[in-house]
Coordinates of C-alpha atoms and ligand atoms in Angstrom, one line a residue:
M5 CA -29.3 -7.9 26.7
G6 CA -27.7 -7.2 23.6
L7 CA -26.8 -8.7 19.7
I8 CA -24.5 -10.2 18.5
V9 CA -23.1 -11.1 16.0
Q10 CA -20.1 -13.3 15.8
K11 CA -18.1 -14.6 12.8
F12 CA -15.9 -17.3 12.1
G13 CA -13.0 -18.3 9.4
G14 CA -12.5 -20.8 6.9
T15 CA -10.9 -22.2 9.6
S16 CA -12.0 -22.0 12.8
V17 CA -15.0 -24.6 11.0
A18 CA -12.3 -26.1 9.5
T19 CA -14.2 -29.9 11.5
A20 CA -16.1 -31.5 13.4
E21 CA -14.4 -30.0 16.7
K22 CA -13.5 -26.4 15.8
I23 CA -17.0 -26.4 14.4
R24 CA -17.9 -27.7 17.9
A25 CA -16.7 -25.1 19.5
A26 CA -17.4 -22.2 17.4
A27 CA -20.7 -23.7 18.3
Q28 CA -20.1 -23.2 21.9
R29 CA -18.8 -20.0 21.7
A30 CA -22.4 -18.3 20.5
V31 CA -24.2 -20.8 22.8
A32 CA -22.5 -19.4 25.4
A33 CA -22.8 -15.5 24.7
K34 CA -27.0 -16.4 24.0
R35 CA -26.9 -18.5 27.2
D36 CA -25.4 -14.7 28.9
G37 CA -28.3 -13.1 27.5
H38 CA -28.4 -11.7 23.6
Q39 CA -29.5 -12.1 20.8
V40 CA -26.9 -14.2 17.9
V41 CA -26.4 -14.2 14.8
M42 CA -23.4 -16.0 13.7
V43 CA -21.6 -15.3 9.7
V44 CA -19.9 -18.3 8.7
S45 CA -17.2 -19.4 6.0
A46 CA -16.9 -22.6 4.1
R47 CA -14.3 -24.8 6.3
G48 CA -10.7 -25.3 6.0
K49 CA -10.0 -24.8 2.1
K50 CA -13.2 -25.8 0.5
T51 CA -13.0 -23.0 -1.8
D52 CA -9.5 -22.8 -2.8
E53 CA -10.3 -27.1 -3.7
L54 CA -13.4 -25.6 -5.4
L55 CA -12.0 -22.8 -7.1
T56 CA -8.9 -26.1 -8.3
L57 CA -12.0 -27.9 -9.3
A58 CA -13.2 -25.9 -12.1
A59 CA -9.8 -25.3 -13.5
E60 CA -10.4 -28.7 -13.5
V61 CA -13.1 -28.6 -15.3
T62 CA -13.2 -26.2 -17.8
A63 CA -10.6 -23.1 -18.1
D64 CA -13.0 -20.8 -18.4
P65 CA -15.6 -21.2 -16.4
P66 CA -18.7 -18.8 -16.1
R67 CA -19.1 -16.8 -13.3
R68 CA -22.7 -17.6 -12.8
E69 CA -21.6 -20.6 -12.2
M70 CA -18.5 -20.3 -9.9
D71 CA -20.8 -18.5 -7.6
M72 CA -22.6 -20.8 -7.6
L73 CA -20.6 -24.0 -7.0
L74 CA -18.1 -21.5 -4.9
S75 CA -21.9 -20.2 -2.8
T76 CA -21.9 -23.8 -1.8
G77 CA -18.9 -23.9 0.7
E78 CA -21.0 -22.1 2.8
Q79 CA -23.8 -23.8 2.9
E80 CA -22.4 -27.0 4.2
S81 CA -20.8 -24.7 7.4
V82 CA -24.2 -23.7 8.4
A83 CA -25.6 -26.6 8.0
L84 CA -23.0 -28.3 10.2
M85 CA -23.2 -24.9 12.5
A86 CA -26.9 -24.8 13.6
M87 CA -26.6 -29.2 13.7
A88 CA -23.5 -28.1 16.4
I89 CA -26.0 -26.2 18.3
Q90 CA -28.7 -28.4 18.3
E91 CA -26.9 -30.7 19.9
L92 CA -25.7 -28.4 22.9
G93 CA -29.7 -28.2 23.6
E94 CA -30.5 -25.0 22.2
Q95 CA -32.2 -23.6 19.0
A96 CA -30.8 -22.7 15.8
V97 CA -31.3 -22.4 11.8
S98 CA -29.5 -22.7 8.9
L99 CA -30.0 -19.1 6.1
T100 CA -28.3 -18.9 2.6
G101 CA -28.1 -15.3 1.8
G102 CA -31.6 -15.3 -0.5
Q103 CA -33.1 -16.8 2.2
I104 CA -32.2 -13.6 4.4
G105 CA -32.6 -11.0 2.0
I106 CA -28.9 -9.8 0.8
I107 CA -29.6 -8.9 -2.4
T108 CA -26.1 -7.7 -4.9
D109 CA -25.6 -6.2 -7.8
S110 CA -24.9 -9.6 -10.6
Q111 CA -21.4 -8.9 -11.0
Y112 CA -20.4 -12.7 -9.9
S113 CA -17.1 -12.8 -7.3
K114 CA -17.4 -9.1 -6.8
A115 CA -21.0 -8.4 -6.1
R116 CA -21.9 -5.6 -3.8
I117 CA -25.1 -5.5 -1.1
R118 CA -28.1 -3.0 -1.9
E119 CA -30.1 -3.9 0.3
I120 CA -30.6 -7.0 3.6
S121 CA -34.4 -7.6 5.2
V122 CA -34.1 -8.0 8.7
E123 CA -37.6 -9.1 8.8
R124 CA -36.8 -13.1 8.6
M125 CA -33.6 -12.8 10.8
R126 CA -35.4 -10.7 13.7
K127 CA -38.3 -12.6 13.7
H128 CA -36.2 -16.5 14.7
L129 CA -34.0 -14.2 17.0
A130 CA -37.5 -13.3 18.6
D131 CA -38.3 -17.2 18.5
G132 CA -35.2 -18.0 20.8
A133 CA -33.1 -18.9 18.0
I134 CA -29.0 -18.7 17.8
V135 CA -29.0 -17.0 13.1
V136 CA -26.1 -19.0 11.9
A137 CA -25.7 -17.4 8.4
C138 CA -23.9 -17.8 5.1
G139 CA -21.1 -15.7 4.0
F140 CA -20.3 -14.9 1.4
Q141 CA -23.5 -14.4 -0.6
G142 CA -26.3 -13.6 -1.6
V143 CA -28.5 -13.1 -4.3
D144 CA -29.8 -10.7 -7.5
D145 CA -32.7 -9.3 -7.9
E146 CA -33.8 -12.5 -10.1
G147 CA -32.8 -14.8 -8.0
N148 CA -28.8 -15.2 -9.2
I149 CA -26.7 -16.1 -6.6
T150 CA -24.0 -13.5 -6.0
T151 CA -20.6 -14.3 -4.6
L152 CA -19.4 -11.2 -2.9
G153 CA -15.2 -11.6 -3.4
R154 CA -13.1 -13.8 -1.9
G155 CA -12.6 -13.3 1.8
G156 CA -16.1 -12.0 1.5
S157 CA -18.1 -13.5 4.8
D158 CA -16.8 -10.2 6.6
T159 CA -18.3 -8.6 4.5
T160 CA -21.5 -10.2 5.1
A161 CA -20.8 -10.5 8.9
T162 CA -20.7 -6.2 9.5
A163 CA -23.3 -5.7 7.0
L164 CA -25.2 -7.6 9.2
A165 CA -24.8 -6.0 12.5
A166 CA -24.7 -2.2 10.4
V167 CA -28.7 -3.4 9.4
L168 CA -29.5 -4.6 12.8
K169 CA -28.0 -2.6 14.7
A170 CA -25.4 -5.2 17.2
D171 CA -23.8 -4.3 19.8
E172 CA -20.8 -5.7 18.4
C173 CA -19.5 -7.4 15.4
Q174 CA -17.4 -10.3 16.7
I175 CA -14.1 -11.7 14.0
Y176 CA -12.9 -14.5 14.8
T177 CA -10.0 -15.8 13.3
D178 CA -7.3 -18.2 14.3
V179 CA -4.7 -15.8 15.0
E180 CA -4.6 -13.1 18.0
G181 CA -6.1 -10.1 16.6
V182 CA -4.6 -7.2 13.5
F183 CA -1.4 -7.2 14.0
T184 CA 1.6 -4.3 13.6
T185 CA 2.2 -6.2 10.2
D186 CA 3.2 -9.6 8.5
P187 CA 3.7 -12.1 11.9
R188 CA 4.7 -14.2 8.8
I189 CA 7.0 -12.4 6.9
V190 CA 8.0 -10.3 10.2
A191 CA 8.5 -12.0 13.6
E192 CA 8.4 -8.9 15.5
A193 CA 5.3 -8.1 15.2
R194 CA 3.2 -7.0 17.6
K195 CA -0.8 -7.7 18.7
I196 CA -2.5 -3.9 17.9
N197 CA -4.7 -3.6 20.9
T198 CA -6.8 -0.5 19.6
I199 CA -7.6 0.5 15.7
S200 CA -8.8 3.1 13.8
H201 CA -11.8 3.5 11.1
D202 CA -9.5 5.4 8.9
E203 CA -6.4 3.0 9.4
M204 CA -7.8 -0.2 9.2
L205 CA -9.7 0.2 5.6
E206 CA -6.5 1.3 4.9
L207 CA -4.9 -1.5 6.0
A208 CA -6.8 -3.5 4.9
S209 CA -7.2 -2.1 1.4
L210 CA -3.8 -1.5 1.2
G211 CA -2.9 -5.8 1.6
A212 CA -2.9 -6.8 4.6
G213 CA -4.5 -9.9 5.0
V214 CA -6.3 -9.7 7.7
M215 CA -10.0 -8.3 7.0
H216 CA -11.7 -7.4 3.9
S217 CA -11.4 -3.8 3.6
R218 CA -15.4 -3.7 2.3
S219 CA -16.0 -5.1 6.1
I220 CA -14.7 -2.2 8.0
E221 CA -16.1 0.0 4.8
F222 CA -19.9 -0.9 7.3
A223 CA -18.1 -0.9 10.1
K224 CA -17.2 2.9 9.4
K225 CA -20.5 4.0 7.7
F226 CA -23.0 2.4 10.8
D227 CA -20.8 3.2 13.3
V228 CA -20.3 -0.9 14.0
P229 CA -17.6 -1.7 16.4
L230 CA -15.6 -4.3 15.2
R231 CA -14.0 -6.4 17.3
V232 CA -10.5 -9.6 15.8
R233 CA -11.2 -12.5 18.1
P234 CA -8.8 -15.1 18.1
S235 CA -10.9 -17.9 17.9
F236 CA -8.6 -20.4 20.5
S237 CA -8.7 -18.4 23.5
D238 CA -10.3 -15.4 25.1
A239 CA -8.2 -12.5 24.7
L240 CA -9.8 -10.2 23.1
G241 CA -8.3 -9.5 20.0
T242 CA -7.9 -6.0 18.3
L243 CA -10.6 -3.3 19.3
I244 CA -11.6 -1.3 15.7
A245 CA -13.5 1.7 17.2
P246 CA -14.1 4.4 15.4
H247 CA -11.8 6.7 16.6
G248 CA -8.0 5.0 17.9
D249 CA -6.3 7.1 21.0
D250 CA -5.1 9.8 21.6
H251 CA -1.4 8.3 22.1
A252 CA -1.4 6.8 18.7
P253 CA 1.5 6.1 17.9
V254 CA 2.5 8.0 14.8
V255 CA 2.8 4.6 12.5
T256 CA 0.5 2.1 13.5
G257 CA 1.4 -0.4 11.1
L258 CA 1.9 -1.3 7.7
A259 CA 1.0 -3.9 5.0
L260 CA 2.9 -5.0 2.0
A261 CA 0.6 -5.9 -1.4
R262 CA 3.5 -8.0 -2.8
Q263 CA 1.9 -8.8 -6.7
E264 CA 2.0 -5.2 -7.5
A265 CA 2.3 -3.7 -11.7
R266 CA 3.2 -0.5 -12.8
V267 CA 1.7 1.1 -15.7
T268 CA 3.3 3.8 -17.4
F269 CA 1.7 5.9 -19.9
A270 CA 3.6 8.6 -21.9
D271 CA 3.3 11.0 -24.2
L272 CA 0.1 11.9 -23.9
P273 CA -1.6 15.3 -25.4
N274 CA -1.3 17.5 -21.4
R275 CA -4.6 18.7 -22.0
P276 CA -7.7 18.3 -20.4
G277 CA -9.4 15.3 -19.7
V278 CA -7.0 13.1 -22.1
M279 CA -6.7 11.4 -17.9
S280 CA -10.3 11.0 -18.2
V281 CA -10.2 9.4 -21.3
I282 CA -7.7 6.8 -19.1
F283 CA -9.5 6.1 -16.2
S284 CA -12.8 5.5 -17.6
R285 CA -11.5 2.4 -19.7
L286 CA -9.6 0.5 -16.1
A287 CA -12.7 1.7 -14.1
N288 CA -14.5 0.0 -16.7
R289 CA -13.2 -3.3 -16.4
K290 CA -13.4 -2.0 -12.4
I291 CA -9.9 -2.1 -11.9
P292 CA -7.9 -0.8 -9.2
V293 CA -6.4 1.6 -9.4
D294 CA -3.6 3.6 -6.9
M295 CA -0.4 5.3 -6.5
V296 CA -1.2 7.6 -9.5
V297 CA 1.8 9.9 -10.2
Q298 CA 1.6 12.1 -12.7
N299 CA 4.6 13.7 -13.8
V300 CA 4.0 17.7 -13.4
G301 CA 4.8 17.5 -17.5
T302 CA 7.8 20.4 -18.9
D303 CA 7.1 20.2 -22.2
E304 CA 3.9 19.5 -24.6
T305 CA 4.1 16.0 -23.2
A306 CA 2.0 14.0 -20.1
E307 CA 2.9 10.8 -18.5
V308 CA 1.1 9.1 -15.7
S309 CA 2.2 6.4 -13.2
F310 CA 0.2 3.9 -11.4
T311 CA -0.1 0.5 -10.2
V312 CA -3.1 -2.3 -10.5
P313 CA -2.5 -6.0 -7.9
E314 CA -0.7 -7.7 -11.6
D315 CA -3.8 -10.0 -12.1
D316 CA -5.6 -7.5 -13.7
L317 CA -2.6 -6.2 -15.9
A318 CA -3.6 -8.1 -19.0
A319 CA -7.1 -6.1 -18.3
T320 CA -5.3 -3.1 -17.8
L321 CA -3.1 -3.3 -21.0
T322 CA -6.1 -4.1 -22.5
A323 CA -7.5 -0.7 -21.3
A324 CA -4.6 1.1 -22.1
R325 CA -4.7 0.2 -26.2
E326 CA -8.5 1.6 -25.8
A327 CA -7.2 4.2 -23.8
I328 CA -4.0 5.0 -26.3
R329 CA -6.6 4.4 -30.0
E330 CA -9.3 6.7 -28.8
L331 CA -6.2 9.9 -27.5
G332 CA -4.4 9.3 -31.1
A333 CA -1.6 9.8 -29.3
G334 CA 0.4 7.9 -26.3
S335 CA 2.2 4.5 -25.0
V336 CA 1.9 2.5 -22.3
Q337 CA 4.4 0.8 -20.6
S338 CA 4.7 -2.0 -17.8
G339 CA 7.4 -4.0 -15.3
T340 CA 6.0 -6.1 -12.5
N341 CA 9.0 -7.4 -10.7
V342 CA 7.0 -5.0 -8.0
S343 CA 5.4 -3.9 -4.1
K344 CA 3.7 -2.1 -2.4
L345 CA 4.6 -1.3 1.0
S346 CA 2.6 1.2 2.8
A347 CA 3.0 2.1 6.1
V348 CA -0.5 3.8 8.0
G349 CA -1.1 5.3 11.0
D350 CA -3.9 8.6 12.1
G351 CA -0.9 9.9 13.6
M352 CA 0.5 11.6 11.1
R353 CA -2.0 14.2 10.3
S354 CA 0.4 15.9 13.5
H355 CA 3.8 14.5 12.4
S356 CA 6.3 15.6 10.5
G357 CA 9.3 14.1 9.3
V358 CA 6.9 10.4 9.3
A359 CA 7.9 9.9 5.4
A360 CA 11.7 10.6 6.1
Q361 CA 12.5 8.5 8.8
L362 CA 10.4 5.8 6.4
F363 CA 12.7 6.8 3.4
R364 CA 15.5 7.1 6.2
S365 CA 14.7 3.4 6.7
L366 CA 14.5 2.2 3.5
S367 CA 17.9 3.7 2.2
D368 CA 19.5 2.0 5.2
A369 CA 18.1 -0.6 3.8
G370 CA 20.1 -0.3 0.5
V371 CA 15.9 -0.1 -0.9
N372 CA 16.2 2.1 -4.3
I373 CA 11.5 3.3 -4.7
E374 CA 10.6 3.8 -7.5
M375 CA 7.1 5.1 -6.7
I376 CA 5.8 7.7 -3.7
T377 CA 2.7 9.1 -2.6
T378 CA 1.1 10.0 0.2
S379 CA -2.7 10.9 2.5
D380 CA -3.0 13.1 5.4
I381 CA -2.3 9.1 7.3
K382 CA -0.7 6.5 5.3
I383 CA 2.5 6.6 2.3
S384 CA 2.5 3.9 0.5
V385 CA 6.0 3.4 -1.6
L386 CA 6.8 1.5 -4.5
V387 CA 10.3 -1.9 -4.1
N388 CA 11.8 -4.1 -6.4
R389 CA 10.0 -7.3 -5.4
D390 CA 13.3 -9.0 -4.3
D391 CA 13.5 -6.5 -1.6
A392 CA 9.7 -6.4 -0.6
D393 CA 10.3 -8.4 2.3
T394 CA 13.5 -6.9 3.9
A395 CA 11.3 -3.0 3.4
L396 CA 9.1 -4.2 5.0
R397 CA 11.3 -6.0 8.3
T398 CA 13.5 -2.1 7.4
V399 CA 10.2 0.3 8.0
H400 CA 9.2 -2.0 10.9
T401 CA 12.3 -1.7 13.3
G402 CA 12.5 1.6 11.4
F403 CA 8.9 2.7 13.6
G404 CA 9.5 1.8 16.6
L405 CA 6.6 -1.2 15.9
D406 CA 7.9 -4.2 17.6
Q407 CA 8.5 -2.3 21.2
A408 CA 5.5 -3.6 22.8
D409 CA 2.6 -1.0 23.2
A410 CA 2.8 1.7 26.1
R411 CA -1.1 1.8 25.3
P412 CA -2.9 0.0 27.8
P413 CA -4.9 -3.4 26.4
S414 CA -9.0 -2.4 24.9
I415 CA -11.3 -3.4 27.8
G416 CA -14.2 -5.7 26.9
F417 CA -17.1 -4.3 24.5
R418 CA -19.2 -3.4 27.2
Q419 CA -17.0 -0.4 28.3
S420 CA -15.3 0.7 25.5
A421 CA -17.7 -0.2 22.3
Q422 CA -21.0 2.4 24.4
K423 CA -22.0 2.8 21.2
Q424 CA -21.9 6.1 19.8
A425 CA -24.8 6.4 20.3
H426 CA -26.7 4.6 16.7
G427 CA -27.8 6.5 14.9
A428 CA -27.8 9.1 16.1
E429 CA -29.8 11.9 14.2
G430 CA -28.7 14.2 11.4
S431 CA -25.9 12.0 12.0
L432 CA -24.0 11.0 8.2
E433 CA -24.5 7.4 9.8
S434 CA -28.6 7.4 10.3
Q435 CA -28.6 9.5 6.7
V436 CA -26.8 5.7 5.6
V437 CA -28.8 3.3 8.0
G438 CA -31.7 5.4 6.3
S439 CA -31.1 4.8 3.0
L440 CA -30.2 1.2 2.6
A441 CA -31.3 1.0 -0.6
N442 CA -27.7 1.4 -1.8
M443 CA -25.1 -0.2 0.9
E444 CA -22.7 -0.4 -0.4
K445 CA -22.2 3.3 -1.7
L446 CA -19.5 5.1 -1.9
V447 CA -19.8 7.2 0.3
V448 CA -18.2 11.5 -0.5
N449 CA -18.8 13.5 2.7
D450 CA -17.4 16.4 1.6
V451 CA -15.3 18.7 -0.7
D452 CA -12.8 21.1 0.7
L453 CA -10.5 23.4 -0.9
D454 CA -7.3 24.5 0.3
E455 CA -5.9 27.7 -0.5
T456 CA -2.7 27.3 1.0
Q457 CA -0.4 25.6 0.1
S458 CA 3.0 25.5 -3.2
R459 CA 3.4 22.8 -4.3
I460 CA 7.7 22.3 -5.6
S461 CA 9.0 19.8 -7.7
I462 CA 12.1 18.5 -8.7
H463 CA 12.9 17.0 -12.1
H464 CA 16.1 14.7 -12.5
I465 CA 16.8 13.4 -9.1
P466 CA 19.2 9.5 -9.2
D467 CA 16.8 7.3 -9.0
A468 CA 19.3 6.3 -6.3
P469 CA 18.5 4.6 -2.9
G470 CA 18.9 7.8 0.0
V471 CA 18.2 10.2 -2.3
C472 CA 14.4 11.0 -1.2
A473 CA 15.6 10.5 2.4
D474 CA 18.4 13.7 1.7
L475 CA 15.5 15.9 0.6
F476 CA 13.6 15.1 3.0
E477 CA 15.3 14.9 5.8
A478 CA 16.8 18.7 5.0
V479 CA 13.0 20.0 5.5
A480 CA 12.3 17.5 8.5
E481 CA 14.6 19.6 10.4
G482 CA 14.0 22.4 9.0
D483 CA 10.8 22.1 10.5
V484 CA 9.0 22.0 7.2
M485 CA 5.6 20.2 7.1
V486 CA 5.4 18.4 4.3
D487 CA 1.9 17.4 2.9
M488 CA 1.3 15.7 -0.7
I489 CA 4.8 13.9 -1.7
V490 CA 4.6 11.9 -5.5
Q491 CA 7.4 10.5 -6.7
N492 CA 8.1 8.4 -9.6
V493 CA 10.8 7.0 -12.2
S494 CA 10.6 8.5 -15.9
R495 CA 11.5 6.3 -18.9
Q496 CA 14.9 8.5 -18.9
G497 CA 16.1 6.4 -16.2
S498 CA 15.7 9.3 -13.8
A499 CA 13.0 10.4 -10.9
E500 CA 11.2 13.5 -10.5
V501 CA 9.8 14.0 -7.0
S502 CA 6.2 16.7 -6.4
F503 CA 5.6 17.8 -3.2
T504 CA 3.2 20.4 -1.0
V505 CA 3.8 23.0 1.3
L506 CA 3.0 25.9 2.8
R507 CA 3.7 29.3 1.2
S508 CA 4.2 30.7 4.5
D509 CA 6.4 27.7 4.3
I510 CA 8.1 28.3 0.7
E511 CA 10.9 30.3 0.9
R512 CA 12.7 28.8 3.6
C513 CA 12.3 25.5 1.7
L514 CA 13.7 26.1 -0.9
L515 CA 16.1 27.0 0.8
L516 CA 16.9 24.1 2.0
V517 CA 15.6 22.3 -0.4
R518 CA 18.6 24.0 -3.1
E519 CA 21.7 24.1 -0.9
V520 CA 20.3 19.6 -0.3
V521 CA 19.3 19.8 -4.6
S522 CA 22.5 21.2 -5.9
Q523 CA 24.7 18.1 -5.0
W524 CA 22.5 16.1 -7.7
K525 CA 24.4 16.7 -10.9
G526 CA 21.0 17.9 -13.4
A527 CA 19.1 18.4 -11.3
E528 CA 16.2 20.9 -12.0
L529 CA 13.7 22.6 -10.0
T530 CA 10.7 24.0 -10.4
F531 CA 8.0 25.4 -7.7
D532 CA 4.5 27.2 -7.9
R533 CA 3.8 30.1 -5.2
E534 CA 0.4 29.0 -5.7
I535 CA -1.6 25.5 -6.1
D536 CA -5.5 24.8 -5.0
K537 CA -5.2 21.8 -3.2
L538 CA -9.0 20.5 -2.9
T539 CA -9.6 16.8 -1.0
V540 CA -12.7 14.1 -1.3
T541 CA -13.1 12.7 1.7
G542 CA -15.2 10.0 2.3
I543 CA -15.3 5.6 2.1
G544 CA -14.5 3.8 -0.5
L545 CA -12.9 5.9 -2.1
R546 CA -10.4 3.4 -3.7
S547 CA -11.9 0.5 -3.7
H548 CA -15.0 1.9 -5.6
T549 CA -12.5 1.2 -8.9
G550 CA -14.5 4.8 -10.3
V551 CA -13.7 7.3 -8.0
G552 CA -11.3 8.2 -9.9
E553 CA -12.5 8.7 -13.4
M554 CA -15.2 10.6 -11.8
I555 CA -12.6 13.4 -10.3
F556 CA -10.8 13.4 -14.0
R557 CA -14.2 13.7 -16.2
A558 CA -15.6 15.8 -14.3
L559 CA -11.9 18.6 -14.0
G560 CA -11.0 17.6 -17.3
D561 CA -14.8 18.6 -18.5
A562 CA -14.3 21.8 -16.0
G563 CA -11.2 22.5 -18.0
V564 CA -8.8 22.6 -14.8
N565 CA -6.0 20.2 -15.4
V566 CA -4.3 18.2 -12.5
Q567 CA -1.0 18.7 -11.3
M568 CA -0.9 16.8 -9.0
I569 CA -3.1 13.6 -6.9
N570 CA -3.3 10.2 -4.0
T571 CA -5.6 8.2 -3.2
S572 CA -6.6 6.7 -0.5
E573 CA -9.9 4.9 0.8
V574 CA -11.4 7.7 3.5
R575 CA -9.3 10.4 1.5
L576 CA -8.2 11.4 -2.7
S577 CA -6.4 15.0 -3.0
V578 CA -5.5 17.1 -6.3
V579 CA -3.5 20.2 -7.4
V580 CA -4.5 22.1 -9.2
G581 CA -3.3 25.4 -10.5
A582 CA -3.8 28.5 -8.1
G583 CA -7.3 30.1 -8.8
Q584 CA -8.3 27.2 -10.8
G585 CA -9.4 25.2 -7.0
K586 CA -13.3 27.3 -6.3
Q587 CA -14.6 25.4 -9.7
A588 CA -13.3 22.5 -9.7
V589 CA -14.1 22.4 -6.0
A590 CA -17.8 22.9 -8.2
S591 CA -17.0 20.8 -10.7
L592 CA -16.7 17.9 -7.9
H593 CA -19.9 17.9 -5.3
S594 CA -22.1 18.2 -8.5
A595 CA -20.8 15.4 -9.3
F596 CA -20.7 13.3 -6.5
G597 CA -23.8 14.9 -6.3
S598 CA -22.6 15.5 -2.2
Ligands
LIG626 N1 -15.6 -18.7 1.3 C1 -15.4 -17.7 1.1 C2 -13.3 -17.7 0.5 O1 -12.5 -17.7 1.2 C3 -15.4 -16.6 1.8 C4 -14.2 -16.0 3.2 O2 -14.2 -17.3 3.4 O3 -14.9 -15.0 3.3 O4 -13.1 -15.8 0.1
MG627 MG1 -11.5 -16.9 4.3

């Protein structure tokens, strides 16, 4: 006998008939001998309707009242669900977040869970009842109702699975599982059988609409086996497991964040601490910053560009003006007609040429790349929004994601998700499980120093399709493994690209690069034979908005200038000058208390 958490999204409980079908699943699991906790979202478009209604009442709804309002959608669903279960002859009890004891901070509309008490749920389960929990909501210390952000029921489900040490957390939806990309845009998208927590974290936080990224954070931190399953059939869906399998394809999936905005700070003083002023202003407003590209300055001034969701642009520009005032220097520009496409795959760790292949697919389709950032398991490119769909389709075909998965389908949970010794002594997970005081805390596992890398930069390259494809193809053909890549278009309208390669490969790489660069008029090559690269590994490094700020502040205080930076959910890399690495590592360790 095990404990299963089953989560049903809005579309799976939209009508009385669907509620009955969901109730039947829970009852079936119960009659199979399991304890069952259901987590239910608001019915259908309920949350959207409530948002619209509020907008009709006031242009500026008070945030506390907004959460009070939105939380009612889930309350309606759980009551109906409990009734449906009882109608089928099993006991059920519906509970709000507050009744369970889901305690959050007081950030209305994006509250984070602090702790969850299990007593009440355990008692009802022991009495033989199915617990039907409201997704998406909690209460703060004062008892005010809070919500966890749109799509937050997934987070409730994995969080409950984590604290109850569930055997599996099943997320029922109206799709077959997790797809290689959005099938509404790319008809050839395929269902993925097995995906790793890391890959799923990246995809979800990069804009793949499948699951709330914070729910995967929980799953990873607490080793919860997660399965996304269709609610309309008995198909097994997609298993989200601690590790993908060994035969994982190089690229597992693609995500598109359509509504992005790009922000560039220019004319900044080129000294440590400047970035920290900017990023602390953004962190205060909880703005999720991504694709940070700092142009390797060739003169006294520095320039940094990054992307934010378009919805956060107004707040970003306010923060920007404050930062510029504080610095007494700098200017800011922004542009909105851009989208971010990301390719994710654990297999990228061990393959060279993945980036080159992606750039080539885009260039074949005539798509220009405005920005590039990479991490060990993902590549993100910023493209013109008008090109976004074309870009997604071409890259999807380019990586062969439309071909059937040759790997065996994932098996039933009891065999496949043999829980990895839940809470094994001494493991990171057990430590986190042990410290439930702050469940959604950022987890920083380690800060590593890599003293084997060099940096190559090419300035003033043409801002046109195919440029990066030519460059990185030449490098890949010479079998040089490229580590970090960042590219940005400068205000002067030309592009600049920087990347790192092993020190032992730099001579060979320079030969390859010089040949390509010689075709571009006015292009200028610079390099640094020795740089230090720091890598922070953890969970939630991008979606916890203050991380960039902490890093810039810690390094700024230590007088270390950041040359390149890459952000991802599970890893954040920073390039600094040779010889500065050790000090930088020490300052990051103390900043993160790791
Ligand atoms: N009802 C909430 C929303 O639509 C939470 C959820 O569905 O997960 O965002
Ligand atoms: Mg929903």
